[in-house]
mmCIF file of C-alpha atoms and ligand atoms in Angstrom:
data_model
loop_
_atom_site.group_PDB
_atom_site.id
_atom_site.type_symbol
_atom_site.label_atom_id
_atom_site.label_comp_id
_atom_site.label_asym_id
_atom_site.label_seq_id
_atom_site.Cartn_x
_atom_site.Cartn_y
_atom_site.Cartn_z
ATOM 1 C CA UNK A 1 2.939 47.593 -72.146
ATOM 2 C CA UNK A 2 5.392 45.568 -70.632
ATOM 3 C CA UNK A 3 3.955 42.339 -68.921
ATOM 4 C CA UNK A 4 5.650 42.981 -65.495
ATOM 5 C CA UNK A 5 6.119 46.532 -64.751
ATOM 6 C CA UNK A 6 2.910 47.645 -66.564
ATOM 7 C CA UNK A 7 5.129 50.523 -67.960
ATOM 8 C CA UNK A 8 5.609 51.348 -71.903
ATOM 9 C CA UNK A 9 8.712 49.781 -73.006
ATOM 10 C CA UNK A 10 11.045 51.772 -75.269
ATOM 11 C CA UNK A 11 11.244 48.712 -77.556
ATOM 12 C CA UNK A 12 8.596 46.111 -77.867
ATOM 13 C CA UNK A 13 9.162 43.202 -80.171
ATOM 14 C CA UNK A 14 6.087 40.874 -80.762
ATOM 15 C CA UNK A 15 6.025 37.607 -82.641
ATOM 16 C CA UNK A 16 9.136 38.419 -84.740
ATOM 17 C CA UNK A 17 10.090 35.631 -87.307
ATOM 18 C CA UNK A 18 12.530 35.338 -89.884
ATOM 19 C CA UNK A 19 13.029 32.214 -92.063
ATOM 20 C CA UNK A 20 15.961 31.652 -94.229
ATOM 21 C CA UNK A 21 15.450 28.926 -96.973
ATOM 22 C CA UNK A 22 13.650 26.612 -94.593
ATOM 23 C CA UNK A 23 15.744 27.539 -91.404
ATOM 24 C CA UNK A 24 13.735 29.427 -88.918
ATOM 25 C CA UNK A 25 16.401 31.536 -87.544
ATOM 26 C CA UNK A 26 13.886 33.552 -85.245
ATOM 27 C CA UNK A 27 10.694 31.941 -84.234
ATOM 28 C CA UNK A 28 7.785 34.478 -82.893
ATOM 29 C CA UNK A 29 9.905 36.125 -80.590
ATOM 30 C CA UNK A 30 8.814 38.774 -78.060
ATOM 31 C CA UNK A 31 11.040 40.991 -76.354
ATOM 32 C CA UNK A 32 10.869 44.168 -74.145
ATOM 33 C CA UNK A 33 13.443 46.630 -73.614
ATOM 34 C CA UNK A 34 12.465 49.160 -70.877
ATOM 35 C CA UNK A 35 13.599 52.555 -71.268
ATOM 36 C CA UNK A 36 16.872 53.188 -69.127
ATOM 37 C CA UNK A 37 17.670 49.433 -68.915
ATOM 38 C CA UNK A 38 20.247 47.276 -70.220
ATOM 39 C CA UNK A 39 19.001 44.253 -71.473
ATOM 40 C CA UNK A 40 21.187 41.230 -72.614
ATOM 41 C CA UNK A 41 20.244 38.646 -75.563
ATOM 42 C CA UNK A 42 22.438 35.444 -75.120
ATOM 43 C CA UNK A 43 22.037 31.956 -76.478
ATOM 44 C CA UNK A 44 24.401 29.307 -78.262
ATOM 45 C CA UNK A 45 25.855 29.876 -81.590
ATOM 46 C CA UNK A 46 23.067 30.003 -84.477
ATOM 47 C CA UNK A 47 20.429 30.750 -81.970
ATOM 48 C CA UNK A 48 19.128 33.825 -83.635
ATOM 49 C CA UNK A 49 20.820 36.536 -81.870
ATOM 50 C CA UNK A 50 22.111 38.445 -84.833
ATOM 51 C CA UNK A 51 19.100 37.956 -87.121
ATOM 52 C CA UNK A 52 17.043 39.235 -84.177
ATOM 53 C CA UNK A 53 18.844 42.417 -84.311
ATOM 54 C CA UNK A 54 19.154 42.523 -87.506
ATOM 55 C CA UNK A 55 15.173 42.473 -88.095
ATOM 56 C CA UNK A 56 14.755 44.925 -85.258
ATOM 57 C CA UNK A 57 16.970 47.322 -86.894
ATOM 58 C CA UNK A 58 15.836 47.151 -90.441
ATOM 59 C CA UNK A 59 18.982 45.724 -91.776
ATOM 60 C CA UNK A 60 16.999 42.248 -92.689
ATOM 61 C CA UNK A 61 13.067 42.379 -93.611
ATOM 62 C CA UNK A 62 11.454 40.364 -91.033
ATOM 63 C CA UNK A 63 8.589 37.578 -92.480
ATOM 64 C CA UNK A 64 6.295 38.307 -89.378
ATOM 65 C CA UNK A 65 5.710 40.288 -86.065
ATOM 66 C CA UNK A 66 6.002 43.677 -85.092
ATOM 67 C CA UNK A 67 8.656 46.119 -83.737
ATOM 68 C CA UNK A 68 7.335 48.879 -81.626
ATOM 69 C CA UNK A 69 9.939 51.871 -80.829
ATOM 70 C CA UNK A 70 9.145 54.509 -78.530
ATOM 71 C CA UNK A 71 5.367 53.908 -78.946
ATOM 72 C CA UNK A 72 5.472 53.745 -82.829
ATOM 73 C CA UNK A 73 4.944 50.790 -84.939
ATOM 74 C CA UNK A 74 8.525 50.891 -87.050
ATOM 75 C CA UNK A 75 8.061 47.343 -88.268
ATOM 76 C CA UNK A 76 8.896 48.073 -92.084
ATOM 77 C CA UNK A 77 11.284 50.919 -91.549
ATOM 78 C CA UNK A 78 14.686 51.355 -93.072
ATOM 79 C CA UNK A 79 17.909 51.448 -90.862
ATOM 80 C CA UNK A 80 18.294 55.071 -91.935
ATOM 81 C CA UNK A 81 14.967 55.838 -90.516
ATOM 82 C CA UNK A 82 15.236 53.959 -87.159
ATOM 83 C CA UNK A 83 18.269 55.758 -86.674
ATOM 84 C CA UNK A 84 16.617 59.102 -87.144
ATOM 85 C CA UNK A 85 14.176 57.754 -84.779
ATOM 86 C CA UNK A 86 17.141 57.081 -82.296
ATOM 87 C CA UNK A 87 17.651 53.581 -82.790
ATOM 88 C CA UNK A 88 21.421 53.007 -83.364
ATOM 89 C CA UNK A 89 23.551 49.781 -83.436
ATOM 90 C CA UNK A 90 27.015 48.310 -83.826
ATOM 91 C CA UNK A 91 27.886 45.217 -85.989
ATOM 92 C CA UNK A 92 29.559 42.037 -85.000
ATOM 93 C CA UNK A 93 32.341 43.074 -87.273
ATOM 94 C CA UNK A 94 33.430 46.955 -87.216
ATOM 95 C CA UNK A 95 32.224 48.710 -90.072
ATOM 96 C CA UNK A 96 34.281 52.079 -90.566
ATOM 97 C CA UNK A 97 36.178 53.499 -93.383
ATOM 98 C CA UNK A 98 39.815 52.733 -92.633
ATOM 99 C CA UNK A 99 41.503 55.487 -94.905
ATOM 100 C CA UNK A 100 39.421 58.225 -93.287
ATOM 101 C CA UNK A 101 40.432 60.165 -90.331
ATOM 102 C CA UNK A 102 38.723 58.781 -86.760
ATOM 103 C CA UNK A 103 37.124 62.355 -86.511
ATOM 104 C CA UNK A 104 35.812 62.263 -89.936
ATOM 105 C CA UNK A 105 34.274 58.761 -89.563
ATOM 106 C CA UNK A 106 32.169 60.350 -86.604
ATOM 107 C CA UNK A 107 31.305 63.341 -89.024
ATOM 108 C CA UNK A 108 30.100 60.836 -91.557
ATOM 109 C CA UNK A 109 28.087 58.826 -89.102
ATOM 110 C CA UNK A 110 26.383 61.601 -87.991
ATOM 111 C CA UNK A 111 25.254 62.637 -91.312
ATOM 112 C CA UNK A 112 23.820 59.048 -92.120
ATOM 113 C CA UNK A 113 22.275 59.025 -88.551
ATOM 114 C CA UNK A 114 20.507 62.385 -88.325
ATOM 115 C CA UNK A 115 18.271 63.942 -90.719
ATOM 116 C CA UNK A 116 19.412 67.506 -92.020
ATOM 117 C CA UNK A 117 16.938 69.461 -93.787
ATOM 118 C CA UNK A 118 17.856 70.076 -97.194
ATOM 119 C CA UNK A 119 17.784 73.893 -96.886
ATOM 120 C CA UNK A 120 20.705 73.557 -94.102
ATOM 121 C CA UNK A 121 22.792 72.730 -97.079
ATOM 122 C CA UNK A 122 21.846 75.651 -99.507
ATOM 123 C CA UNK A 123 20.662 78.268 -97.392
ATOM 124 C CA UNK A 124 24.088 79.815 -96.284
ATOM 125 C CA UNK A 125 27.452 78.386 -96.577
ATOM 126 C CA UNK A 126 28.218 80.177 -93.186
ATOM 127 C CA UNK A 127 25.439 78.266 -91.798
ATOM 128 C CA UNK A 128 26.881 74.949 -92.978
ATOM 129 C CA UNK A 129 30.229 75.661 -91.715
ATOM 130 C CA UNK A 130 28.984 76.307 -88.499
ATOM 131 C CA UNK A 131 27.045 73.044 -88.505
ATOM 132 C CA UNK A 132 30.143 71.286 -89.715
ATOM 133 C CA UNK A 133 32.372 72.879 -86.337
ATOM 134 C CA UNK A 134 29.507 72.029 -84.188
ATOM 135 C CA UNK A 135 29.713 68.381 -85.419
ATOM 136 C CA UNK A 136 33.390 68.254 -85.123
ATOM 137 C CA UNK A 137 33.281 69.642 -81.584
ATOM 138 C CA UNK A 138 30.588 67.102 -80.749
ATOM 139 C CA UNK A 139 32.804 64.114 -82.247
ATOM 140 C CA UNK A 140 35.904 65.169 -80.370
ATOM 141 C CA UNK A 141 33.847 65.187 -76.962
ATOM 142 C CA UNK A 142 32.733 61.404 -77.824
ATOM 143 C CA UNK A 143 36.326 60.408 -78.891
ATOM 144 C CA UNK A 144 37.229 61.761 -75.352
ATOM 145 C CA UNK A 145 34.756 59.903 -73.672
ATOM 146 C CA UNK A 146 35.440 56.715 -75.166
ATOM 147 C CA UNK A 147 39.154 57.013 -74.510
ATOM 148 C CA UNK A 148 40.760 57.510 -77.971
ATOM 149 C CA UNK A 149 40.516 61.390 -78.335
ATOM 150 C CA UNK A 150 44.423 61.517 -79.151
ATOM 151 C CA UNK A 151 43.572 59.466 -82.408
ATOM 152 C CA UNK A 152 41.156 61.835 -83.582
ATOM 153 C CA UNK A 153 43.222 62.997 -86.753
ATOM 154 C CA UNK A 154 44.759 59.665 -87.192
ATOM 155 C CA UNK A 155 43.768 57.551 -90.145
ATOM 156 C CA UNK A 156 41.417 54.801 -88.778
ATOM 157 C CA UNK A 157 43.421 52.116 -90.506
ATOM 158 C CA UNK A 158 46.348 52.361 -87.926
ATOM 159 C CA UNK A 159 44.195 51.541 -84.963
ATOM 160 C CA UNK A 160 44.004 48.145 -83.062
ATOM 161 C CA UNK A 161 40.829 46.370 -83.370
ATOM 162 C CA UNK A 162 39.558 47.242 -79.960
ATOM 163 C CA UNK A 163 40.257 50.905 -80.646
ATOM 164 C CA UNK A 164 38.105 50.617 -83.826
ATOM 165 C CA UNK A 165 35.321 48.814 -81.625
ATOM 166 C CA UNK A 166 35.845 52.566 -79.492
ATOM 167 C CA UNK A 167 35.462 54.306 -82.784
ATOM 168 C CA UNK A 168 32.251 52.225 -83.640
ATOM 169 C CA UNK A 169 30.711 53.129 -80.017
ATOM 170 C CA UNK A 170 31.839 56.718 -80.462
ATOM 171 C CA UNK A 171 30.068 56.621 -84.015
ATOM 172 C CA UNK A 172 26.790 55.198 -82.412
ATOM 173 C CA UNK A 173 26.877 58.099 -79.882
ATOM 174 C CA UNK A 174 26.877 60.906 -82.743
ATOM 175 C CA UNK A 175 23.093 59.396 -83.573
ATOM 176 C CA UNK A 176 22.031 60.918 -80.224
ATOM 177 C CA UNK A 177 20.464 57.484 -79.568
ATOM 178 C CA UNK A 178 17.622 56.512 -77.498
ATOM 179 C CA UNK A 179 18.682 52.886 -77.855
ATOM 180 C CA UNK A 180 21.990 51.359 -78.504
ATOM 181 C CA UNK A 181 22.080 47.832 -79.720
ATOM 182 C CA UNK A 182 25.569 46.192 -79.627
ATOM 183 C CA UNK A 183 26.384 42.982 -81.466
ATOM 184 C CA UNK A 184 29.251 41.276 -79.445
ATOM 185 C CA UNK A 185 31.020 44.542 -78.076
ATOM 186 C CA UNK A 186 33.840 42.565 -76.310
ATOM 187 C CA UNK A 187 34.738 40.088 -79.310
ATOM 188 C CA UNK A 188 38.411 40.330 -80.329
ATOM 189 C CA UNK A 189 39.362 42.944 -77.685
ATOM 190 C CA UNK A 190 41.907 43.103 -75.333
ATOM 191 C CA UNK A 191 41.362 43.400 -71.289
ATOM 192 C CA UNK A 192 42.130 47.003 -71.575
ATOM 193 C CA UNK A 193 39.433 47.982 -74.116
ATOM 194 C CA UNK A 194 36.962 45.535 -72.247
ATOM 195 C CA UNK A 195 37.392 47.537 -69.001
ATOM 196 C CA UNK A 196 36.784 50.832 -71.075
ATOM 197 C CA UNK A 197 33.697 49.362 -72.797
ATOM 198 C CA UNK A 198 32.461 48.048 -69.542
ATOM 199 C CA UNK A 199 32.885 51.691 -67.642
ATOM 200 C CA UNK A 200 31.365 53.396 -70.773
ATOM 201 C CA UNK A 201 28.166 51.131 -70.704
ATOM 202 C CA UNK A 202 27.879 52.041 -66.839
ATOM 203 C CA UNK A 203 28.632 55.591 -67.143
ATOM 204 C CA UNK A 204 26.196 56.044 -70.145
ATOM 205 C CA UNK A 205 23.427 53.865 -68.548
ATOM 206 C CA UNK A 206 23.965 55.900 -65.133
ATOM 207 C CA UNK A 207 22.857 58.888 -67.543
ATOM 208 C CA UNK A 208 19.902 57.107 -68.471
ATOM 209 C CA UNK A 209 21.017 55.231 -71.849
ATOM 210 C CA UNK A 210 19.026 52.369 -72.780
ATOM 211 C CA UNK A 211 21.155 49.124 -74.310
ATOM 212 C CA UNK A 212 20.331 45.791 -75.872
ATOM 213 C CA UNK A 213 23.503 43.763 -76.205
ATOM 214 C CA UNK A 214 24.504 40.515 -77.443
ATOM 215 C CA UNK A 215 27.570 39.127 -76.048
ATOM 216 C CA UNK A 216 29.322 35.731 -75.672
ATOM 217 C CA UNK A 217 30.995 36.849 -72.661
ATOM 218 C CA UNK A 218 28.332 35.789 -70.082
ATOM 219 C CA UNK A 219 30.017 37.200 -67.074
ATOM 220 C CA UNK A 220 29.812 40.714 -68.614
ATOM 221 C CA UNK A 221 26.045 40.421 -69.274
ATOM 222 C CA UNK A 222 25.457 38.964 -65.911
ATOM 223 C CA UNK A 223 27.462 41.908 -64.607
ATOM 224 C CA UNK A 224 25.556 44.640 -66.564
ATOM 225 C CA UNK A 225 22.199 43.604 -67.226
ATOM 226 C CA UNK A 226 19.087 43.991 -65.262
ATOM 227 C CA UNK A 227 17.402 41.293 -67.547
ATOM 228 C CA UNK A 228 18.756 38.470 -69.551
ATOM 229 C CA UNK A 229 17.121 37.056 -72.402
ATOM 230 C CA UNK A 230 17.990 33.620 -73.443
ATOM 231 C CA UNK A 231 17.292 32.203 -77.219
ATOM 232 C CA UNK A 232 17.629 28.693 -78.228
ATOM 233 C CA UNK A 233 16.920 27.698 -81.975
ATOM 234 C CA UNK A 234 15.186 31.308 -82.731
ATOM 235 C CA UNK A 235 12.989 30.768 -79.698
ATOM 236 C CA UNK A 236 12.544 32.516 -76.222
ATOM 237 C CA UNK A 237 14.133 29.580 -73.913
ATOM 238 C CA UNK A 238 13.769 32.189 -71.044
ATOM 239 C CA UNK A 239 14.065 35.666 -69.536
ATOM 240 C CA UNK A 240 14.880 36.890 -66.186
ATOM 241 C CA UNK A 241 17.410 38.509 -63.847
ATOM 242 C CA UNK A 242 21.040 37.344 -63.961
ATOM 243 C CA UNK A 243 20.755 35.571 -60.629
ATOM 244 C CA UNK A 244 17.953 33.113 -62.050
ATOM 245 C CA UNK A 245 19.341 32.871 -65.730
ATOM 246 C CA UNK A 246 22.735 31.771 -63.987
ATOM 247 C CA UNK A 247 21.445 28.748 -62.247
ATOM 248 C CA UNK A 248 18.551 27.874 -64.818
ATOM 249 C CA UNK A 249 19.076 24.339 -65.736
ATOM 250 C CA UNK A 250 17.561 24.839 -69.015
ATOM 251 C CA UNK A 251 20.361 27.565 -69.936
ATOM 252 C CA UNK A 252 22.887 25.339 -68.504
ATOM 253 C CA UNK A 253 21.864 22.609 -70.922
ATOM 254 C CA UNK A 254 21.522 24.787 -74.042
ATOM 255 C CA UNK A 255 24.894 26.186 -73.231
ATOM 256 C CA UNK A 256 26.571 23.152 -71.983
ATOM 257 C CA UNK A 257 24.882 20.491 -73.898
ATOM 258 C CA UNK A 258 27.444 20.048 -76.391
ATOM 259 C CA UNK A 259 30.476 20.893 -74.287
ATOM 260 C CA UNK A 260 29.293 18.433 -71.649
ATOM 261 C CA UNK A 261 29.002 15.691 -74.114
ATOM 262 C CA UNK A 262 32.684 16.704 -75.384
ATOM 263 C CA UNK A 263 34.160 16.815 -71.905
ATOM 264 C CA UNK A 264 32.447 13.192 -71.266
ATOM 265 C CA UNK A 265 34.147 11.840 -74.404
ATOM 266 C CA UNK A 266 37.402 13.510 -73.658
ATOM 267 C CA UNK A 267 37.268 12.018 -69.965
ATOM 268 C CA UNK A 268 36.306 8.473 -71.418
ATOM 269 C CA UNK A 269 39.225 8.627 -74.358
HETATM 270 P P1 ADP B 301 23.736 33.885 -83.665
HETATM 271 O O1 ADP B 301 23.857 35.204 -83.909
HETATM 272 O O2 ADP B 301 22.920 33.712 -82.276
HETATM 273 O O3 ADP B 301 25.068 33.045 -83.696
HETATM 274 P P2 ADP B 301 22.377 33.967 -86.372
HETATM 275 O O4 ADP B 301 21.176 35.018 -86.253
HETATM 276 O O5 ADP B 301 23.640 34.416 -87.181
HETATM 277 O O6 ADP B 301 22.556 33.374 -84.968
HETATM 278 O O7 ADP B 301 21.913 32.681 -87.215
HETATM 279 C C1 ADP B 301 20.593 31.925 -86.819
HETATM 280 C C2 ADP B 301 20.444 31.005 -87.785
HETATM 281 O O8 ADP B 301 20.015 31.761 -88.991
HETATM 282 C C3 ADP B 301 21.791 30.048 -88.172
HETATM 283 O O9 ADP B 301 21.124 28.733 -88.327
HETATM 284 C C4 ADP B 301 22.412 30.806 -89.377
HETATM 285 O O10 ADP B 301 22.942 29.612 -90.106
HETATM 286 C C5 ADP B 301 21.060 31.107 -89.977
HETATM 287 N N1 ADP B 301 21.458 32.240 -90.735
HETATM 288 C C6 ADP B 301 21.914 33.516 -90.501
HETATM 289 N N2 ADP B 301 22.011 34.577 -91.337
HETATM 290 C C7 ADP B 301 21.709 33.836 -92.472
HETATM 291 C C8 ADP B 301 21.583 34.110 -93.974
HETATM 292 N N3 ADP B 301 21.780 35.467 -94.314
HETATM 293 N N4 ADP B 301 21.294 33.322 -94.826
HETATM 294 C C9 ADP B 301 20.938 31.948 -94.631
HETATM 295 N N5 ADP B 301 20.901 31.496 -93.183
HETATM 296 C C10 ADP B 301 21.206 32.594 -92.427
HETATM 297 MG MG1 MG B 302 25.671 36.494 -84.248
#
């Protein structure tokens, strides 16, 4: 149960812990993502944000704690098994096949994100080609939605970094996700793509899509998220609505501590 709302959260993380050769990257972290919400995960560099979602999504084995998704304990599941259950993510650095067309990248993503019964492959070639046709139509729909439909047949390698991020976003949608986890969706992208990603998150959330996202652009997090979770040195520093987080002295300290020290040094130089 979610501690505040009393409703069952879509994602419940309890006591998540991960240590890398002596460094505790994530330390007994609790995290709830309520269905239909957008939750932001922020914190200074090295505070454990990426490790947290790597553990949640099965890309890194946690040392301790539990992850519950849609009511089931998924703590030891593989990324593929989690994707089949509807938990899909993007990476800080885009992972796509550059030599393949944009559309084919989405079709490949769908095959890895969804479970197809083995007999779909052998029962009838007509059925397979029907499935393929439907997948391509669906992929085209997602590419139009993210705003790069005209590049469907282009090799992905010709796209700008921001456009590739949109491809990665569309690839997520091929998994028919219940939860989309985004690791720094805005990093390295231009203002036009930032606007598109921003609109997309709102549009999809308006349709009920749940998001958990890490983003350095704090304004973006504050604008989109109902709840912001702040990490510091692998631990929960605080969580709450944007208005409370924005003015929390502990958050300002965690973020601005180093910066303030440098500024003072610079001023006094
Ligand atoms: P963030 O995403 O908040 O910047 P990370 O989760 O990447 O932080 O890192 C948290 C801490 O764990 C850092 O001290 C980082 O150096 C360490 N860390 C992350 N991944 C590894 C790894 N694969 N091996 C060793 N240390 C790691
Ligand atoms: Mg990171």
